[in-house]
Amino acid sequence: MDIRTPFKGIIQDIKGRAACYKEDWIFCSGIRILAPTTYIFFASALPVIAFGEQLSRETDGSLSAVETLTSTALCGIIHSIFGGQPLLILGVAEPTVIMYTYLYNFCKGQPELGSKLFLAWAGWVCVWTALLLFLLAIFNACTIITRFTRIAGELFGMLIAVLFMQEAIKGVISEFHIPKAEDTALEKYQFQWLYLNGLLAIVFSFGMLVTALKSRRARSWRYTTGWLRGMTADYGVPLLVLLWSALSYAVPSRVPVGVPRRLFCPFPWESASLYHWTVIKDMGKVPQLYIFAAFIPAIMIAGLYFFDHSVASQMAQQKDFNLQKPSAYHYDILLLGLMTMICGLLGLPPSNGVLPQSPMHTKSLAVLKRQLIRKKMVKHAKECIKHHASNSELYGKMEAVFLEMEKAPTTKELENLKEAVMKADDGGDAKGKFDPEKHIDAYLPVRVNEQRMSNLLQSLLVGLSIGAISVIKMIPTSVLWGYFAYMAIDSLPGNQFWERMLLLFITPKRRYKVLEGSHASFVESVPFKFIAKFTLFQFVYFLVCFGVTWIPIAGILFPLPFFLLISIRQHLLPKLFDPDHLQELDASEYEEIAGAPKHSRSLSVAGRAPPDSGSEAEDCLLEDFYGAEILDEMTTNRGEVKLRTVSFGEDKFFQMMSEYNESCCYVVDIYSAGYNKDVEYDPLKRW
């Protein structure tokens, strides 16, 4: 923090974004912007509806999907118009649900408050939170965000994943029981129908989980066309929610209404929803002692929002996305404080920057811009080839197109493309020629269509979905439990803490399998005993963080261990681990090494050309290998861009493939003869 120069960061952010504010609205790619808008709308709306159902259960109906959707839409519209970084997606997130659950349980246990003044007291918590966020923004606190290293981010991500899974399991179990405050005499609560409801919940939740995980990886399928695989990967999960909801109506007519159990939330025009707009009137009824006591949870929430919002913004504008417009961390925290105050005064749970939706938004816009550049460059390159132009003329034409379409281009970004074109044969051998249609994707820089329209439109769609509550209420609760489990499992790949835990369960004789596939760089650079030691420390610390969430009232302090981790990382861990090993295990970027024996299709290895497309099979393989597929391989499920490298010289990449396969066969032969393969196979000696 820089106390000596208050407002410095905010002023710089406003000046930087004001210079390009007009362009944010002008360059929107016309109707093509609807594709990423629709994509991110579904990615935002579904979790918000699920969190609304969770809040409804935890707060006895004081909050529901109506309030979570309203907050997401309201904050999204404000941020898309007035925010500093328009690529950042806002929404009600799991940490907010956890904190509001603790606030409600606290109010219920206080006679002076009770559940009746829960939203009024939460309003005071939001006011204090807003004031703290204002101070953090004014005194340039965003400069310390870099102290939250990978270990903190991955612990937080793992905690949220476990809480998602915990909620899914609790939800499925609750389907076998009668909900609170329900009439036990109703037919649907008789034993046989209650038991059937529980069995259907297992079927629908597991069905939703398995099919959602399958559809998420549709781009890697061998079957169907590229656009259909892309459509399934992008929109498969919301379509599956509709499919399983439709299947829930296929039960026999003799089954009573209410089996399977469905979402419950009031309509926006009912008194339970309309009350939120007048919560500010009840804030004066909160005893003075509790107004000041609200400062304690506000400290936790302010710290949590500061961390979560800044990390989401950081992920949305990673340097590998090559964004051309400046960031606005300080100003966005100031605006977040204002939105938190507005939500508190309206009785709504506040929204903040969310993961993985924010980097997903950037990635979808990168695909859009990449397609536009690619199409024009390929068109002009084909014209040059048709007129038998030289390689230098061919590259010159493609470079001119790139420079024309980019506002602030750098020729260095096309150095790899230039090298590939110049090295291609000028002669008549078609096999050695540079084919722009097939080869350009390996060298095309990532470009993002930076604008505000997609964020504004998706926020408006979230707002319009409030009017579709009658349709949302048709979704079985069991489908949402499956969706919670899907969110938990889908967030694990790319989390190095999770990958290291899995590594501990691989026997020494099978660890060579890790090197065969793409793997994190620390696997080759850090000895296994240090990986195990660091992972066990992280696991024990995770158990502490998770244990805090089970403490009834003090659970509201669950963000505290993450703040303490800053000091632990700076002062304690360097004494326990070698600095080089610690740097690898707690790196700021996700560095991945391509697997040795397999042809990696990832195009994020700078300067590496794809294999010759001489065969028909390879031609078919590359035929529909476009932007979305490429960027999927470049990013983790969390939206973090991978830095893909190889563990040996790139000039010998394809030559080493065959040599490695031969050595693998040799290792297998001697292993079956009873020898120690670790001695024979050099890359494994470190194990």
XYZ file of C-alpha atoms in Angstrom, residues 90-681:
592
model
C -19.274 -10.139 -12.181
C -21.638 -12.452 -10.367
C -22.729 -13.814 -6.995
C -20.058 -16.379 -6.100
C -19.685 -19.224 -3.605
C -17.683 -17.112 -1.062
C -20.618 -14.682 -0.879
C -23.018 -17.582 -0.271
C -20.773 -18.898 2.523
C -20.478 -15.490 4.204
C -24.220 -14.793 3.982
C -24.945 -18.216 5.482
C -22.774 -17.344 8.494
C -24.442 -13.931 8.790
C -27.894 -15.547 8.787
C -26.974 -18.164 11.383
C -25.537 -15.418 13.599
C -28.711 -13.320 13.316
C -30.932 -16.291 14.136
C -29.037 -16.794 17.388
C -29.427 -13.157 18.491
C -32.831 -12.245 20.001
C -32.281 -8.551 19.174
C -31.919 -9.372 15.471
C -33.519 -12.675 14.546
C -34.131 -13.738 10.970
C -36.409 -10.719 10.534
C -33.521 -8.201 10.671
C -31.038 -10.461 8.846
C -31.084 -8.478 5.588
C -31.009 -5.139 7.441
C -27.933 -6.192 9.429
C -26.340 -7.639 6.266
C -26.929 -4.187 4.747
C -24.756 -2.653 7.486
C -22.092 -5.290 6.831
C -22.117 -4.255 3.165
C -21.819 -0.560 4.092
C -18.733 -1.256 6.211
C -17.346 -3.526 3.479
C -17.809 -0.754 0.915
C -15.976 1.768 3.091
C -13.053 -0.635 3.531
C -12.906 -1.264 -0.222
C -12.897 2.510 -0.796
C -9.876 2.813 1.515
C -8.066 -0.073 -0.204
C -8.592 1.580 -3.584
C -7.668 5.088 -2.425
C -4.405 3.973 -0.812
C -3.318 1.843 -3.795
C -3.623 -1.552 -2.069
C -3.798 -3.351 -5.420
C -0.015 -3.084 -5.619
C 0.210 -5.921 -3.049
C -1.964 -8.355 -5.015
C 1.212 -10.023 -6.309
C 1.900 -11.246 -2.761
C -1.004 -13.639 -3.153
C 1.025 -16.319 -4.921
C -0.081 -19.557 -6.587
C -0.209 -21.428 -3.280
C -2.931 -19.086 -1.957
C -4.942 -19.085 -5.172
C -4.864 -22.862 -5.527
C -5.736 -23.458 -1.877
C -8.696 -21.106 -2.256
C -9.758 -22.845 -5.477
C -9.498 -26.266 -3.835
C -11.528 -25.085 -0.838
C -14.301 -23.807 -3.111
C -14.260 -27.100 -5.074
C -14.597 -29.137 -1.868
C -17.411 -26.878 -0.639
C -19.174 -27.361 -3.988
C -18.905 -31.136 -3.628
C -19.992 -30.944 0.003
C -23.073 -28.978 -1.035
C -23.854 -31.511 -3.785
C -23.634 -34.456 -1.355
C -25.710 -32.659 1.282
C -28.270 -31.793 -1.395
C -28.665 -35.383 -2.609
C -28.997 -36.651 0.982
C -31.630 -33.989 1.706
C -33.788 -35.419 -1.096
C -34.495 -38.397 1.200
C -35.791 -36.103 3.959
C -38.753 -33.773 4.413
C -37.769 -30.086 4.061
C -38.119 -27.804 7.079
C -41.498 -26.119 7.667
C -43.293 -28.509 5.271
C -46.564 -30.350 5.970
C -45.554 -33.951 6.709
C -49.067 -35.156 5.896
C -48.719 -34.411 2.182
C -48.745 -37.465 -0.085
C -45.361 -36.674 -1.615
C -43.782 -36.960 1.853
C -45.015 -40.491 2.494
C -42.160 -42.964 2.873
C -42.444 -44.657 -0.531
C -42.633 -41.372 -2.464
C -39.882 -39.767 -0.376
C -37.678 -42.780 -1.062
C -38.493 -42.600 -4.786
C -37.632 -38.898 -4.771
C -34.223 -39.735 -3.290
C -33.541 -42.463 -5.871
C -34.525 -40.126 -8.722
C -32.228 -37.490 -7.230
C -29.310 -39.937 -7.435
C -30.150 -40.755 -11.070
C -30.572 -37.127 -12.171
C -27.585 -35.739 -10.239
C -25.175 -38.448 -11.423
C -26.603 -38.285 -14.936
C -26.081 -34.524 -15.021
C -22.549 -34.861 -13.612
C -21.334 -37.541 -16.040
C -22.861 -36.029 -19.192
C -21.668 -32.520 -18.294
C -18.081 -33.733 -17.838
C -18.269 -35.559 -21.184
C -19.666 -32.551 -23.061
C -17.034 -30.242 -21.539
C -14.365 -32.180 -23.449
C -16.298 -32.404 -26.702
C -13.614 -30.607 -28.709
C -11.292 -33.585 -28.215
C -13.859 -36.067 -29.576
C -12.960 -37.971 -32.714
C -16.493 -37.899 -34.036
C -18.779 -35.328 -35.717
C -17.739 -32.058 -37.361
C -15.702 -29.281 -35.764
C -18.592 -26.832 -35.369
C -20.783 -29.479 -33.687
C -18.004 -30.416 -31.261
C -17.471 -26.716 -30.526
C -21.210 -26.169 -30.005
C -21.365 -29.132 -27.617
C -18.340 -27.935 -25.640
C -19.640 -24.345 -25.346
C -23.365 -24.933 -24.786
C -23.535 -28.594 -23.753
C -23.927 -27.981 -20.009
C -26.931 -25.583 -20.192
C -28.531 -27.840 -22.813
C -28.041 -30.827 -20.512
C -29.780 -28.953 -17.687
C -32.760 -28.557 -20.031
C -32.519 -32.206 -21.142
C -32.462 -33.675 -17.624
C -35.221 -31.272 -16.548
C -37.328 -32.515 -19.474
C -36.599 -36.152 -18.542
C -37.833 -35.449 -15.011
C -41.319 -34.976 -16.458
C -41.250 -38.500 -17.932
C -42.243 -40.059 -14.579
C -45.569 -41.987 -14.535
C -48.737 -39.986 -13.935
C -49.433 -41.864 -10.673
C -46.403 -40.250 -9.074
C -47.614 -37.281 -6.962
C -46.785 -33.713 -7.925
C -43.561 -32.675 -6.249
C -41.671 -35.873 -7.102
C -38.960 -35.231 -8.133
C -38.500 -32.108 -6.000
C -38.023 -28.850 -7.922
C -36.588 -25.399 -7.341
C -38.535 -23.151 -5.041
C -38.250 -19.388 -5.312
C -40.828 -16.594 -5.191
C -41.838 -14.671 -8.285
C -40.306 -11.178 -8.603
C -43.690 -9.541 -7.994
C -44.462 -11.460 -4.775
C -44.135 -9.753 -1.390
C -41.107 -11.893 -0.388
C -39.159 -10.451 -3.341
C -40.544 -6.915 -3.217
C -39.491 -6.584 0.440
C -35.822 -6.398 -0.578
C -36.313 -3.032 -2.231
C -37.327 -1.533 1.159
C -34.679 -3.158 3.382
C -33.086 0.268 3.923
C -36.109 1.206 6.085
C -35.302 -1.611 8.524
C -31.620 -0.740 8.810
C -32.526 1.924 11.370
C -34.095 -0.780 13.557
C -30.775 -2.589 14.004
C -29.399 -1.965 17.548
C -26.365 0.330 17.610
C -24.139 -2.352 19.135
C -24.757 -4.660 16.160
C -24.164 -1.845 13.674
C -20.608 -1.520 14.976
C -20.285 -5.310 15.361
C -20.968 -5.585 11.616
C -17.476 -4.175 11.096
C -15.915 -7.556 12.057
C -17.440 -9.653 9.232
C -16.977 -6.642 6.929
C -13.186 -6.924 7.361
C -13.317 -10.545 6.219
C -15.645 -9.846 3.287
C -13.640 -6.801 2.146
C -10.439 -8.834 2.162
C -12.153 -11.711 0.396
C -13.648 -9.467 -2.311
C -10.361 -7.613 -2.744
C -8.542 -10.917 -3.300
C -11.223 -12.613 -5.431
C -12.011 -9.568 -7.583
C -8.353 -8.719 -8.257
C -7.398 -12.306 -9.102
C -10.375 -12.644 -11.475
C -9.370 -9.374 -13.157
C -5.759 -10.555 -13.334
C -6.827 -13.835 -14.968
C -9.014 -11.992 -17.492
C -6.048 -9.912 -18.697
C -3.108 -12.325 -18.600
C -0.147 -11.139 -20.643
C -0.475 -14.118 -23.011
C -3.823 -12.721 -24.201
C -1.854 -9.758 -25.614
C -4.368 -7.130 -24.483
C -3.673 -3.682 -25.925
C -5.617 -1.549 -23.423
C -4.490 -0.703 -19.860
C -5.695 -2.388 -16.665
C -7.674 -0.580 -13.947
C -7.283 -2.548 -10.710
C -7.556 0.401 -8.297
C -10.556 1.998 -9.979
C -12.380 -1.341 -10.262
C -11.986 -1.957 -6.515
C -13.455 1.513 -5.902
C -16.402 0.673 -8.160
C -16.781 -2.714 -6.441
C -17.167 -0.890 -3.134
C -19.941 1.269 -4.604
C -21.772 -1.766 -6.029
C -21.425 -3.634 -2.711
C -23.058 -0.701 -0.918
C -25.900 -0.528 -3.459
C -26.564 -4.273 -3.118
C -26.551 -4.072 0.676
C -29.052 -1.189 0.721
C -31.333 -3.142 -1.655
C -31.145 -6.365 0.376
C -29.230 -8.216 -2.372
C -26.127 -10.413 -1.995
C -23.228 -8.459 -3.583
C -21.510 -9.550 -6.792
C -17.782 -9.515 -7.520
C -15.376 -10.743 -10.200
C -15.798 -14.476 -10.784
C -13.682 -17.388 -11.977
C -13.548 -19.070 -14.405
C -16.110 -16.899 -16.232
C -13.799 -13.867 -16.516
C -10.929 -15.582 -18.395
C -13.554 -17.608 -20.316
C -14.979 -14.304 -21.547
C -11.558 -13.100 -22.699
C -10.859 -16.444 -24.362
C -14.158 -16.390 -26.287
C -13.371 -12.894 -27.570
C -9.847 -14.031 -28.492
C -11.353 -16.746 -30.673
C -13.605 -14.183 -32.371
C -10.765 -11.739 -33.136
C -8.432 -14.560 -34.165
C -10.968 -15.844 -36.690
C -11.316 -12.385 -38.264
C -7.544 -11.928 -38.637
C -7.018 -15.492 -39.838
C -9.701 -15.289 -42.507
C -8.272 -12.139 -44.065
C -4.632 -13.273 -43.869
C -5.405 -16.643 -45.483
C -7.398 -14.952 -48.253
C -4.530 -12.622 -49.208
C -1.933 -15.391 -48.866
C -3.871 -17.605 -51.297
C -4.000 -14.771 -53.808
C -0.190 -14.474 -53.611
C 0.271 -18.214 -54.075
C -2.097 -18.153 -57.051
C 0.133 -15.536 -58.722
C 3.291 -17.588 -57.929
C 4.672 -14.977 -55.529
C 7.958 -15.598 -53.707
C 8.097 -16.470 -50.013
C 9.162 -12.946 -49.084
C 6.211 -11.483 -51.016
C 3.879 -14.012 -49.386
C 5.021 -13.072 -45.878
C 4.954 -9.359 -46.738
C 1.298 -9.603 -47.737
C 0.303 -11.453 -44.555
C 2.271 -9.002 -42.420
C 0.544 -6.055 -44.122
C -2.888 -7.547 -43.341
C -1.944 -8.096 -39.690
C -0.602 -4.557 -39.315
C -3.711 -3.163 -40.978
C -6.114 -4.982 -38.632
C -4.214 -4.257 -35.407
C -4.193 -0.895 -33.706
C -0.895 -1.369 -31.839
C 0.874 -4.253 -33.580
C 4.438 -5.389 -33.059
C 6.277 -7.114 -35.882
C 8.038 -9.349 -33.322
C 4.775 -11.217 -32.887
C 5.107 -12.513 -36.457
C 8.760 -13.534 -36.292
C 7.889 -17.233 -36.058
C 5.505 -16.934 -39.007
C 8.210 -15.210 -41.043
C 10.710 -17.938 -40.248
C 8.263 -20.680 -41.258
C 7.364 -18.974 -44.545
C 10.966 -18.235 -45.456
C 12.111 -21.788 -44.706
C 9.397 -23.288 -46.913
C 10.420 -24.534 -50.357
C 10.042 -22.107 -53.231
C 10.087 -24.995 -55.690
C 7.297 -27.061 -57.085
C 7.210 -29.650 -54.306
C 3.786 -29.122 -52.747
C 4.795 -31.053 -49.651
C 7.446 -28.507 -48.689
C 5.399 -25.401 -49.432
C 3.815 -23.217 -46.796
C 0.051 -23.815 -46.877
C -1.649 -20.867 -45.106
C -4.902 -22.784 -44.585
C -3.170 -25.569 -42.669
C -0.081 -23.973 -41.146
C -0.977 -20.418 -40.166
C -2.664 -21.360 -36.854
C 0.675 -22.403 -35.349
C 2.073 -18.877 -35.712
C -0.916 -16.566 -35.387
C -0.703 -14.356 -32.249
C -3.595 -14.347 -29.800
C -5.756 -11.262 -30.206
C -8.757 -10.214 -28.107
C -11.664 -8.075 -29.243
C -11.590 -5.680 -26.282
C -15.001 -4.029 -25.965
C -17.907 -3.515 -23.544
C -20.877 -4.704 -25.568
C -20.637 -8.465 -24.842
C -20.508 -7.870 -21.069
C -23.438 -5.455 -21.219
C -25.553 -7.779 -23.372
C -24.917 -10.854 -21.210
C -25.807 -8.837 -18.084
C -29.053 -7.709 -19.720
C -29.829 -11.337 -20.597
C -29.281 -12.319 -16.952
C -31.701 -9.550 -15.975
C -34.285 -10.735 -18.509
C -34.016 -14.290 -17.154
C -35.632 -13.031 -13.928
C -38.829 -12.862 -15.950
C -38.404 -16.559 -16.741
C -38.616 -17.654 -13.103
C -41.657 -19.791 -13.934
C -39.405 -21.788 -16.293
C -36.474 -21.872 -13.842
C -38.783 -23.329 -11.177
C -39.256 -26.374 -13.410
C -35.615 -27.448 -12.889
C -35.318 -30.369 -10.413
C -33.115 -29.586 -7.416
C -31.272 -32.865 -8.036
C -30.073 -31.545 -11.409
C -28.513 -28.598 -9.590
C -26.758 -30.955 -7.138
C -25.249 -32.670 -10.170
C -24.248 -29.271 -11.515
C -22.546 -28.403 -8.199
C -20.555 -31.653 -8.402
C -19.658 -30.847 -12.016
C -18.346 -27.392 -11.051
C -16.236 -28.986 -8.296
C -14.652 -31.657 -10.509
C -14.254 -29.403 -13.544
C -12.261 -26.875 -11.518
C -9.560 -29.408 -10.546
C -7.602 -29.906 -13.822
C -4.970 -27.172 -14.010
C -4.816 -26.821 -10.218
C -1.215 -27.853 -9.504
C -2.051 -28.606 -5.862
C -4.494 -31.274 -7.093
C -2.035 -32.567 -9.693
C 0.699 -32.903 -7.072
C -1.639 -34.804 -4.734
C -2.368 -37.264 -7.532
C 1.361 -37.575 -8.150
C 1.849 -38.822 -4.578
C -0.331 -41.856 -5.343
C 1.690 -42.921 -8.394
C 4.168 -45.683 -7.584
C 7.833 -44.965 -8.434
C 7.881 -47.592 -11.183
C 4.932 -45.918 -12.945
C 6.021 -42.295 -12.703
C 7.561 -42.398 -16.160
C 3.973 -42.322 -17.430
C 3.747 -38.727 -16.202
C 6.553 -37.718 -18.561
C 4.791 -39.285 -21.529
C 1.962 -36.767 -21.377
C 1.961 -32.997 -20.962
C 3.078 -32.201 -17.428
C 3.927 -29.251 -15.213
C 7.541 -28.092 -15.406
C 8.238 -28.782 -11.720
C 7.937 -32.520 -12.442
C 11.286 -32.359 -14.233
C 13.006 -29.617 -12.237
C 12.182 -30.485 -8.587
C 13.152 -33.775 -6.855
C 10.180 -35.877 -5.827
C 10.869 -35.709 -2.075
C 10.578 -31.908 -2.167
C 7.380 -32.101 -4.229
C 5.939 -34.489 -1.630
C 7.052 -32.276 1.284
C 5.541 -29.122 -0.239
C 2.301 -30.918 -1.138
C 1.886 -32.348 2.374
C 2.380 -28.878 3.869
C -0.239 -27.475 1.507
C -2.636 -30.335 2.306
C -2.344 -29.808 6.069
C -2.929 -26.076 5.610
C -5.942 -26.859 3.420
C -7.408 -29.037 6.208
C -7.026 -26.069 8.584
C -8.861 -23.770 6.146
C -11.610 -26.340 5.611
C -11.898 -26.971 9.345
C -12.520 -23.272 10.006
C -15.637 -23.402 7.782
C -17.168 -25.971 10.176
C -16.920 -23.694 13.221
C -20.512 -22.424 13.736
C -19.992 -18.693 14.378
C -16.231 -18.261 14.019
C -16.542 -19.817 10.553
C -17.037 -16.289 9.255
C -13.271 -15.887 9.747
C -12.509 -18.521 7.086
C -10.701 -15.978 4.797
C -8.214 -15.245 7.622
C -5.889 -18.247 6.942
C -5.461 -17.052 3.353
C -4.275 -13.633 4.538
C -1.878 -15.263 7.032
C -0.477 -17.283 4.149
C 1.151 -14.117 2.749
C 3.427 -13.904 5.791
C 4.015 -17.681 5.849
C 5.013 -17.652 2.183
C 7.409 -14.727 2.632
C 9.105 -15.717 5.888
C 8.589 -19.407 6.743
C 8.583 -21.349 3.458
C 11.950 -19.952 2.214
C 13.524 -21.512 5.334
C 11.964 -24.918 4.642
C 12.570 -25.158 0.892
C 15.334 -24.408 -1.555
C 14.559 -21.022 -3.226
C 14.779 -22.513 -6.733
C 12.433 -25.379 -5.838
C 10.027 -22.989 -4.134
C 10.021 -20.753 -7.201
C 9.085 -23.747 -9.376
C 6.388 -25.082 -7.032
C 4.883 -21.646 -6.367
C 5.437 -20.095 -9.811
C 3.341 -17.133 -10.889
C 2.587 -18.745 -14.260
C 1.454 -22.205 -15.298
C 4.397 -23.666 -17.186
C 3.791 -26.975 -18.917
C 6.164 -29.317 -20.745
C 4.915 -31.174 -23.781
C 4.900 -34.950 -23.429
C 7.959 -36.599 -24.959
C 6.620 -39.542 -26.949
C 3.479 -38.040 -28.406
C 2.880 -35.401 -31.073
C 1.495 -32.479 -29.111
C -1.238 -30.633 -30.960
C -0.874 -27.590 -28.743
C 0.100 -24.607 -30.815
C 1.350 -22.566 -27.893
C 4.918 -23.855 -28.329
C 6.443 -20.801 -29.908
C 7.995 -21.322 -33.268
C 7.157 -25.004 -33.612
C 5.663 -26.027 -36.928
C 3.097 -28.824 -37.117
C 4.131 -32.094 -38.722
C 4.100 -32.414 -42.469
C 0.598 -32.710 -43.785
C 1.534 -35.111 -46.510
C -0.908 -37.832 -45.598
C -4.660 -37.654 -45.939
C -5.088 -38.523 -42.276
C -3.068 -35.492 -41.178
C -4.913 -33.267 -43.628
C -8.196 -34.330 -42.031
C -6.700 -33.793 -38.575
C -5.836 -30.172 -39.276
C -8.926 -29.402 -41.343
C -11.056 -27.926 -38.569
C -8.299 -27.048 -36.094
C -9.396 -23.466 -35.403
C -9.356 -20.802 -32.719
C -11.557 -22.283 -29.982
C -9.828 -25.655 -30.150
C -6.391 -24.050 -30.027
C -7.231 -21.763 -27.119
C -8.772 -24.688 -25.207
C -5.389 -26.403 -25.275
C -3.636 -23.163 -24.331
C -5.634 -22.664 -21.117
C -6.480 -24.602 -17.972
C -10.081 -25.139 -16.792
C -9.541 -22.151 -14.491
C -8.761 -19.997 -17.536
C -5.022 -19.700 -16.860
C -2.852 -19.547 -19.987
C -0.260 -22.329 -20.131
C 3.330 -21.615 -21.081
C 4.044 -24.737 -23.127
C 7.683 -25.703 -23.638
C 9.550 -28.853 -24.583
C 12.215 -30.590 -22.530
C 14.738 -30.800 -25.371
C 15.776 -28.814 -28.421
C 12.871 -27.905 -30.642
C 14.953 -28.389 -33.779
C 15.180 -32.102 -32.932
C 11.576 -32.426 -31.774
C 10.208 -34.776 -34.392
C 13.494 -36.686 -34.737
C 13.491 -37.418 -30.994
C 9.992 -38.907 -31.199
C 11.147 -42.047 -32.971
C 14.300 -42.322 -30.820
C 12.223 -42.027 -27.645
C 9.793 -44.737 -28.769
C 12.710 -47.092 -29.439
C 14.209 -46.373 -26.014
C 10.821 -46.971 -24.369
C 10.605 -50.399 -25.990
C 14.145 -51.138 -24.776
C 13.277 -50.045 -21.230
C 10.182 -52.252 -21.195
C 12.246 -55.226 -22.390
C 14.887 -54.894 -19.682
C 12.266 -54.163 -17.043
C 10.486 -57.423 -17.839
C 13.886 -59.125 -17.452
C 14.054 -57.870 -13.860
C 16.401 -54.864 -14.114
C 15.926 -51.414 -12.614
C 14.559 -49.251 -15.417
C 15.274 -46.067 -13.457
C 18.968 -46.654 -14.049
C 18.574 -47.350 -17.746
C 16.274 -44.437 -18.580
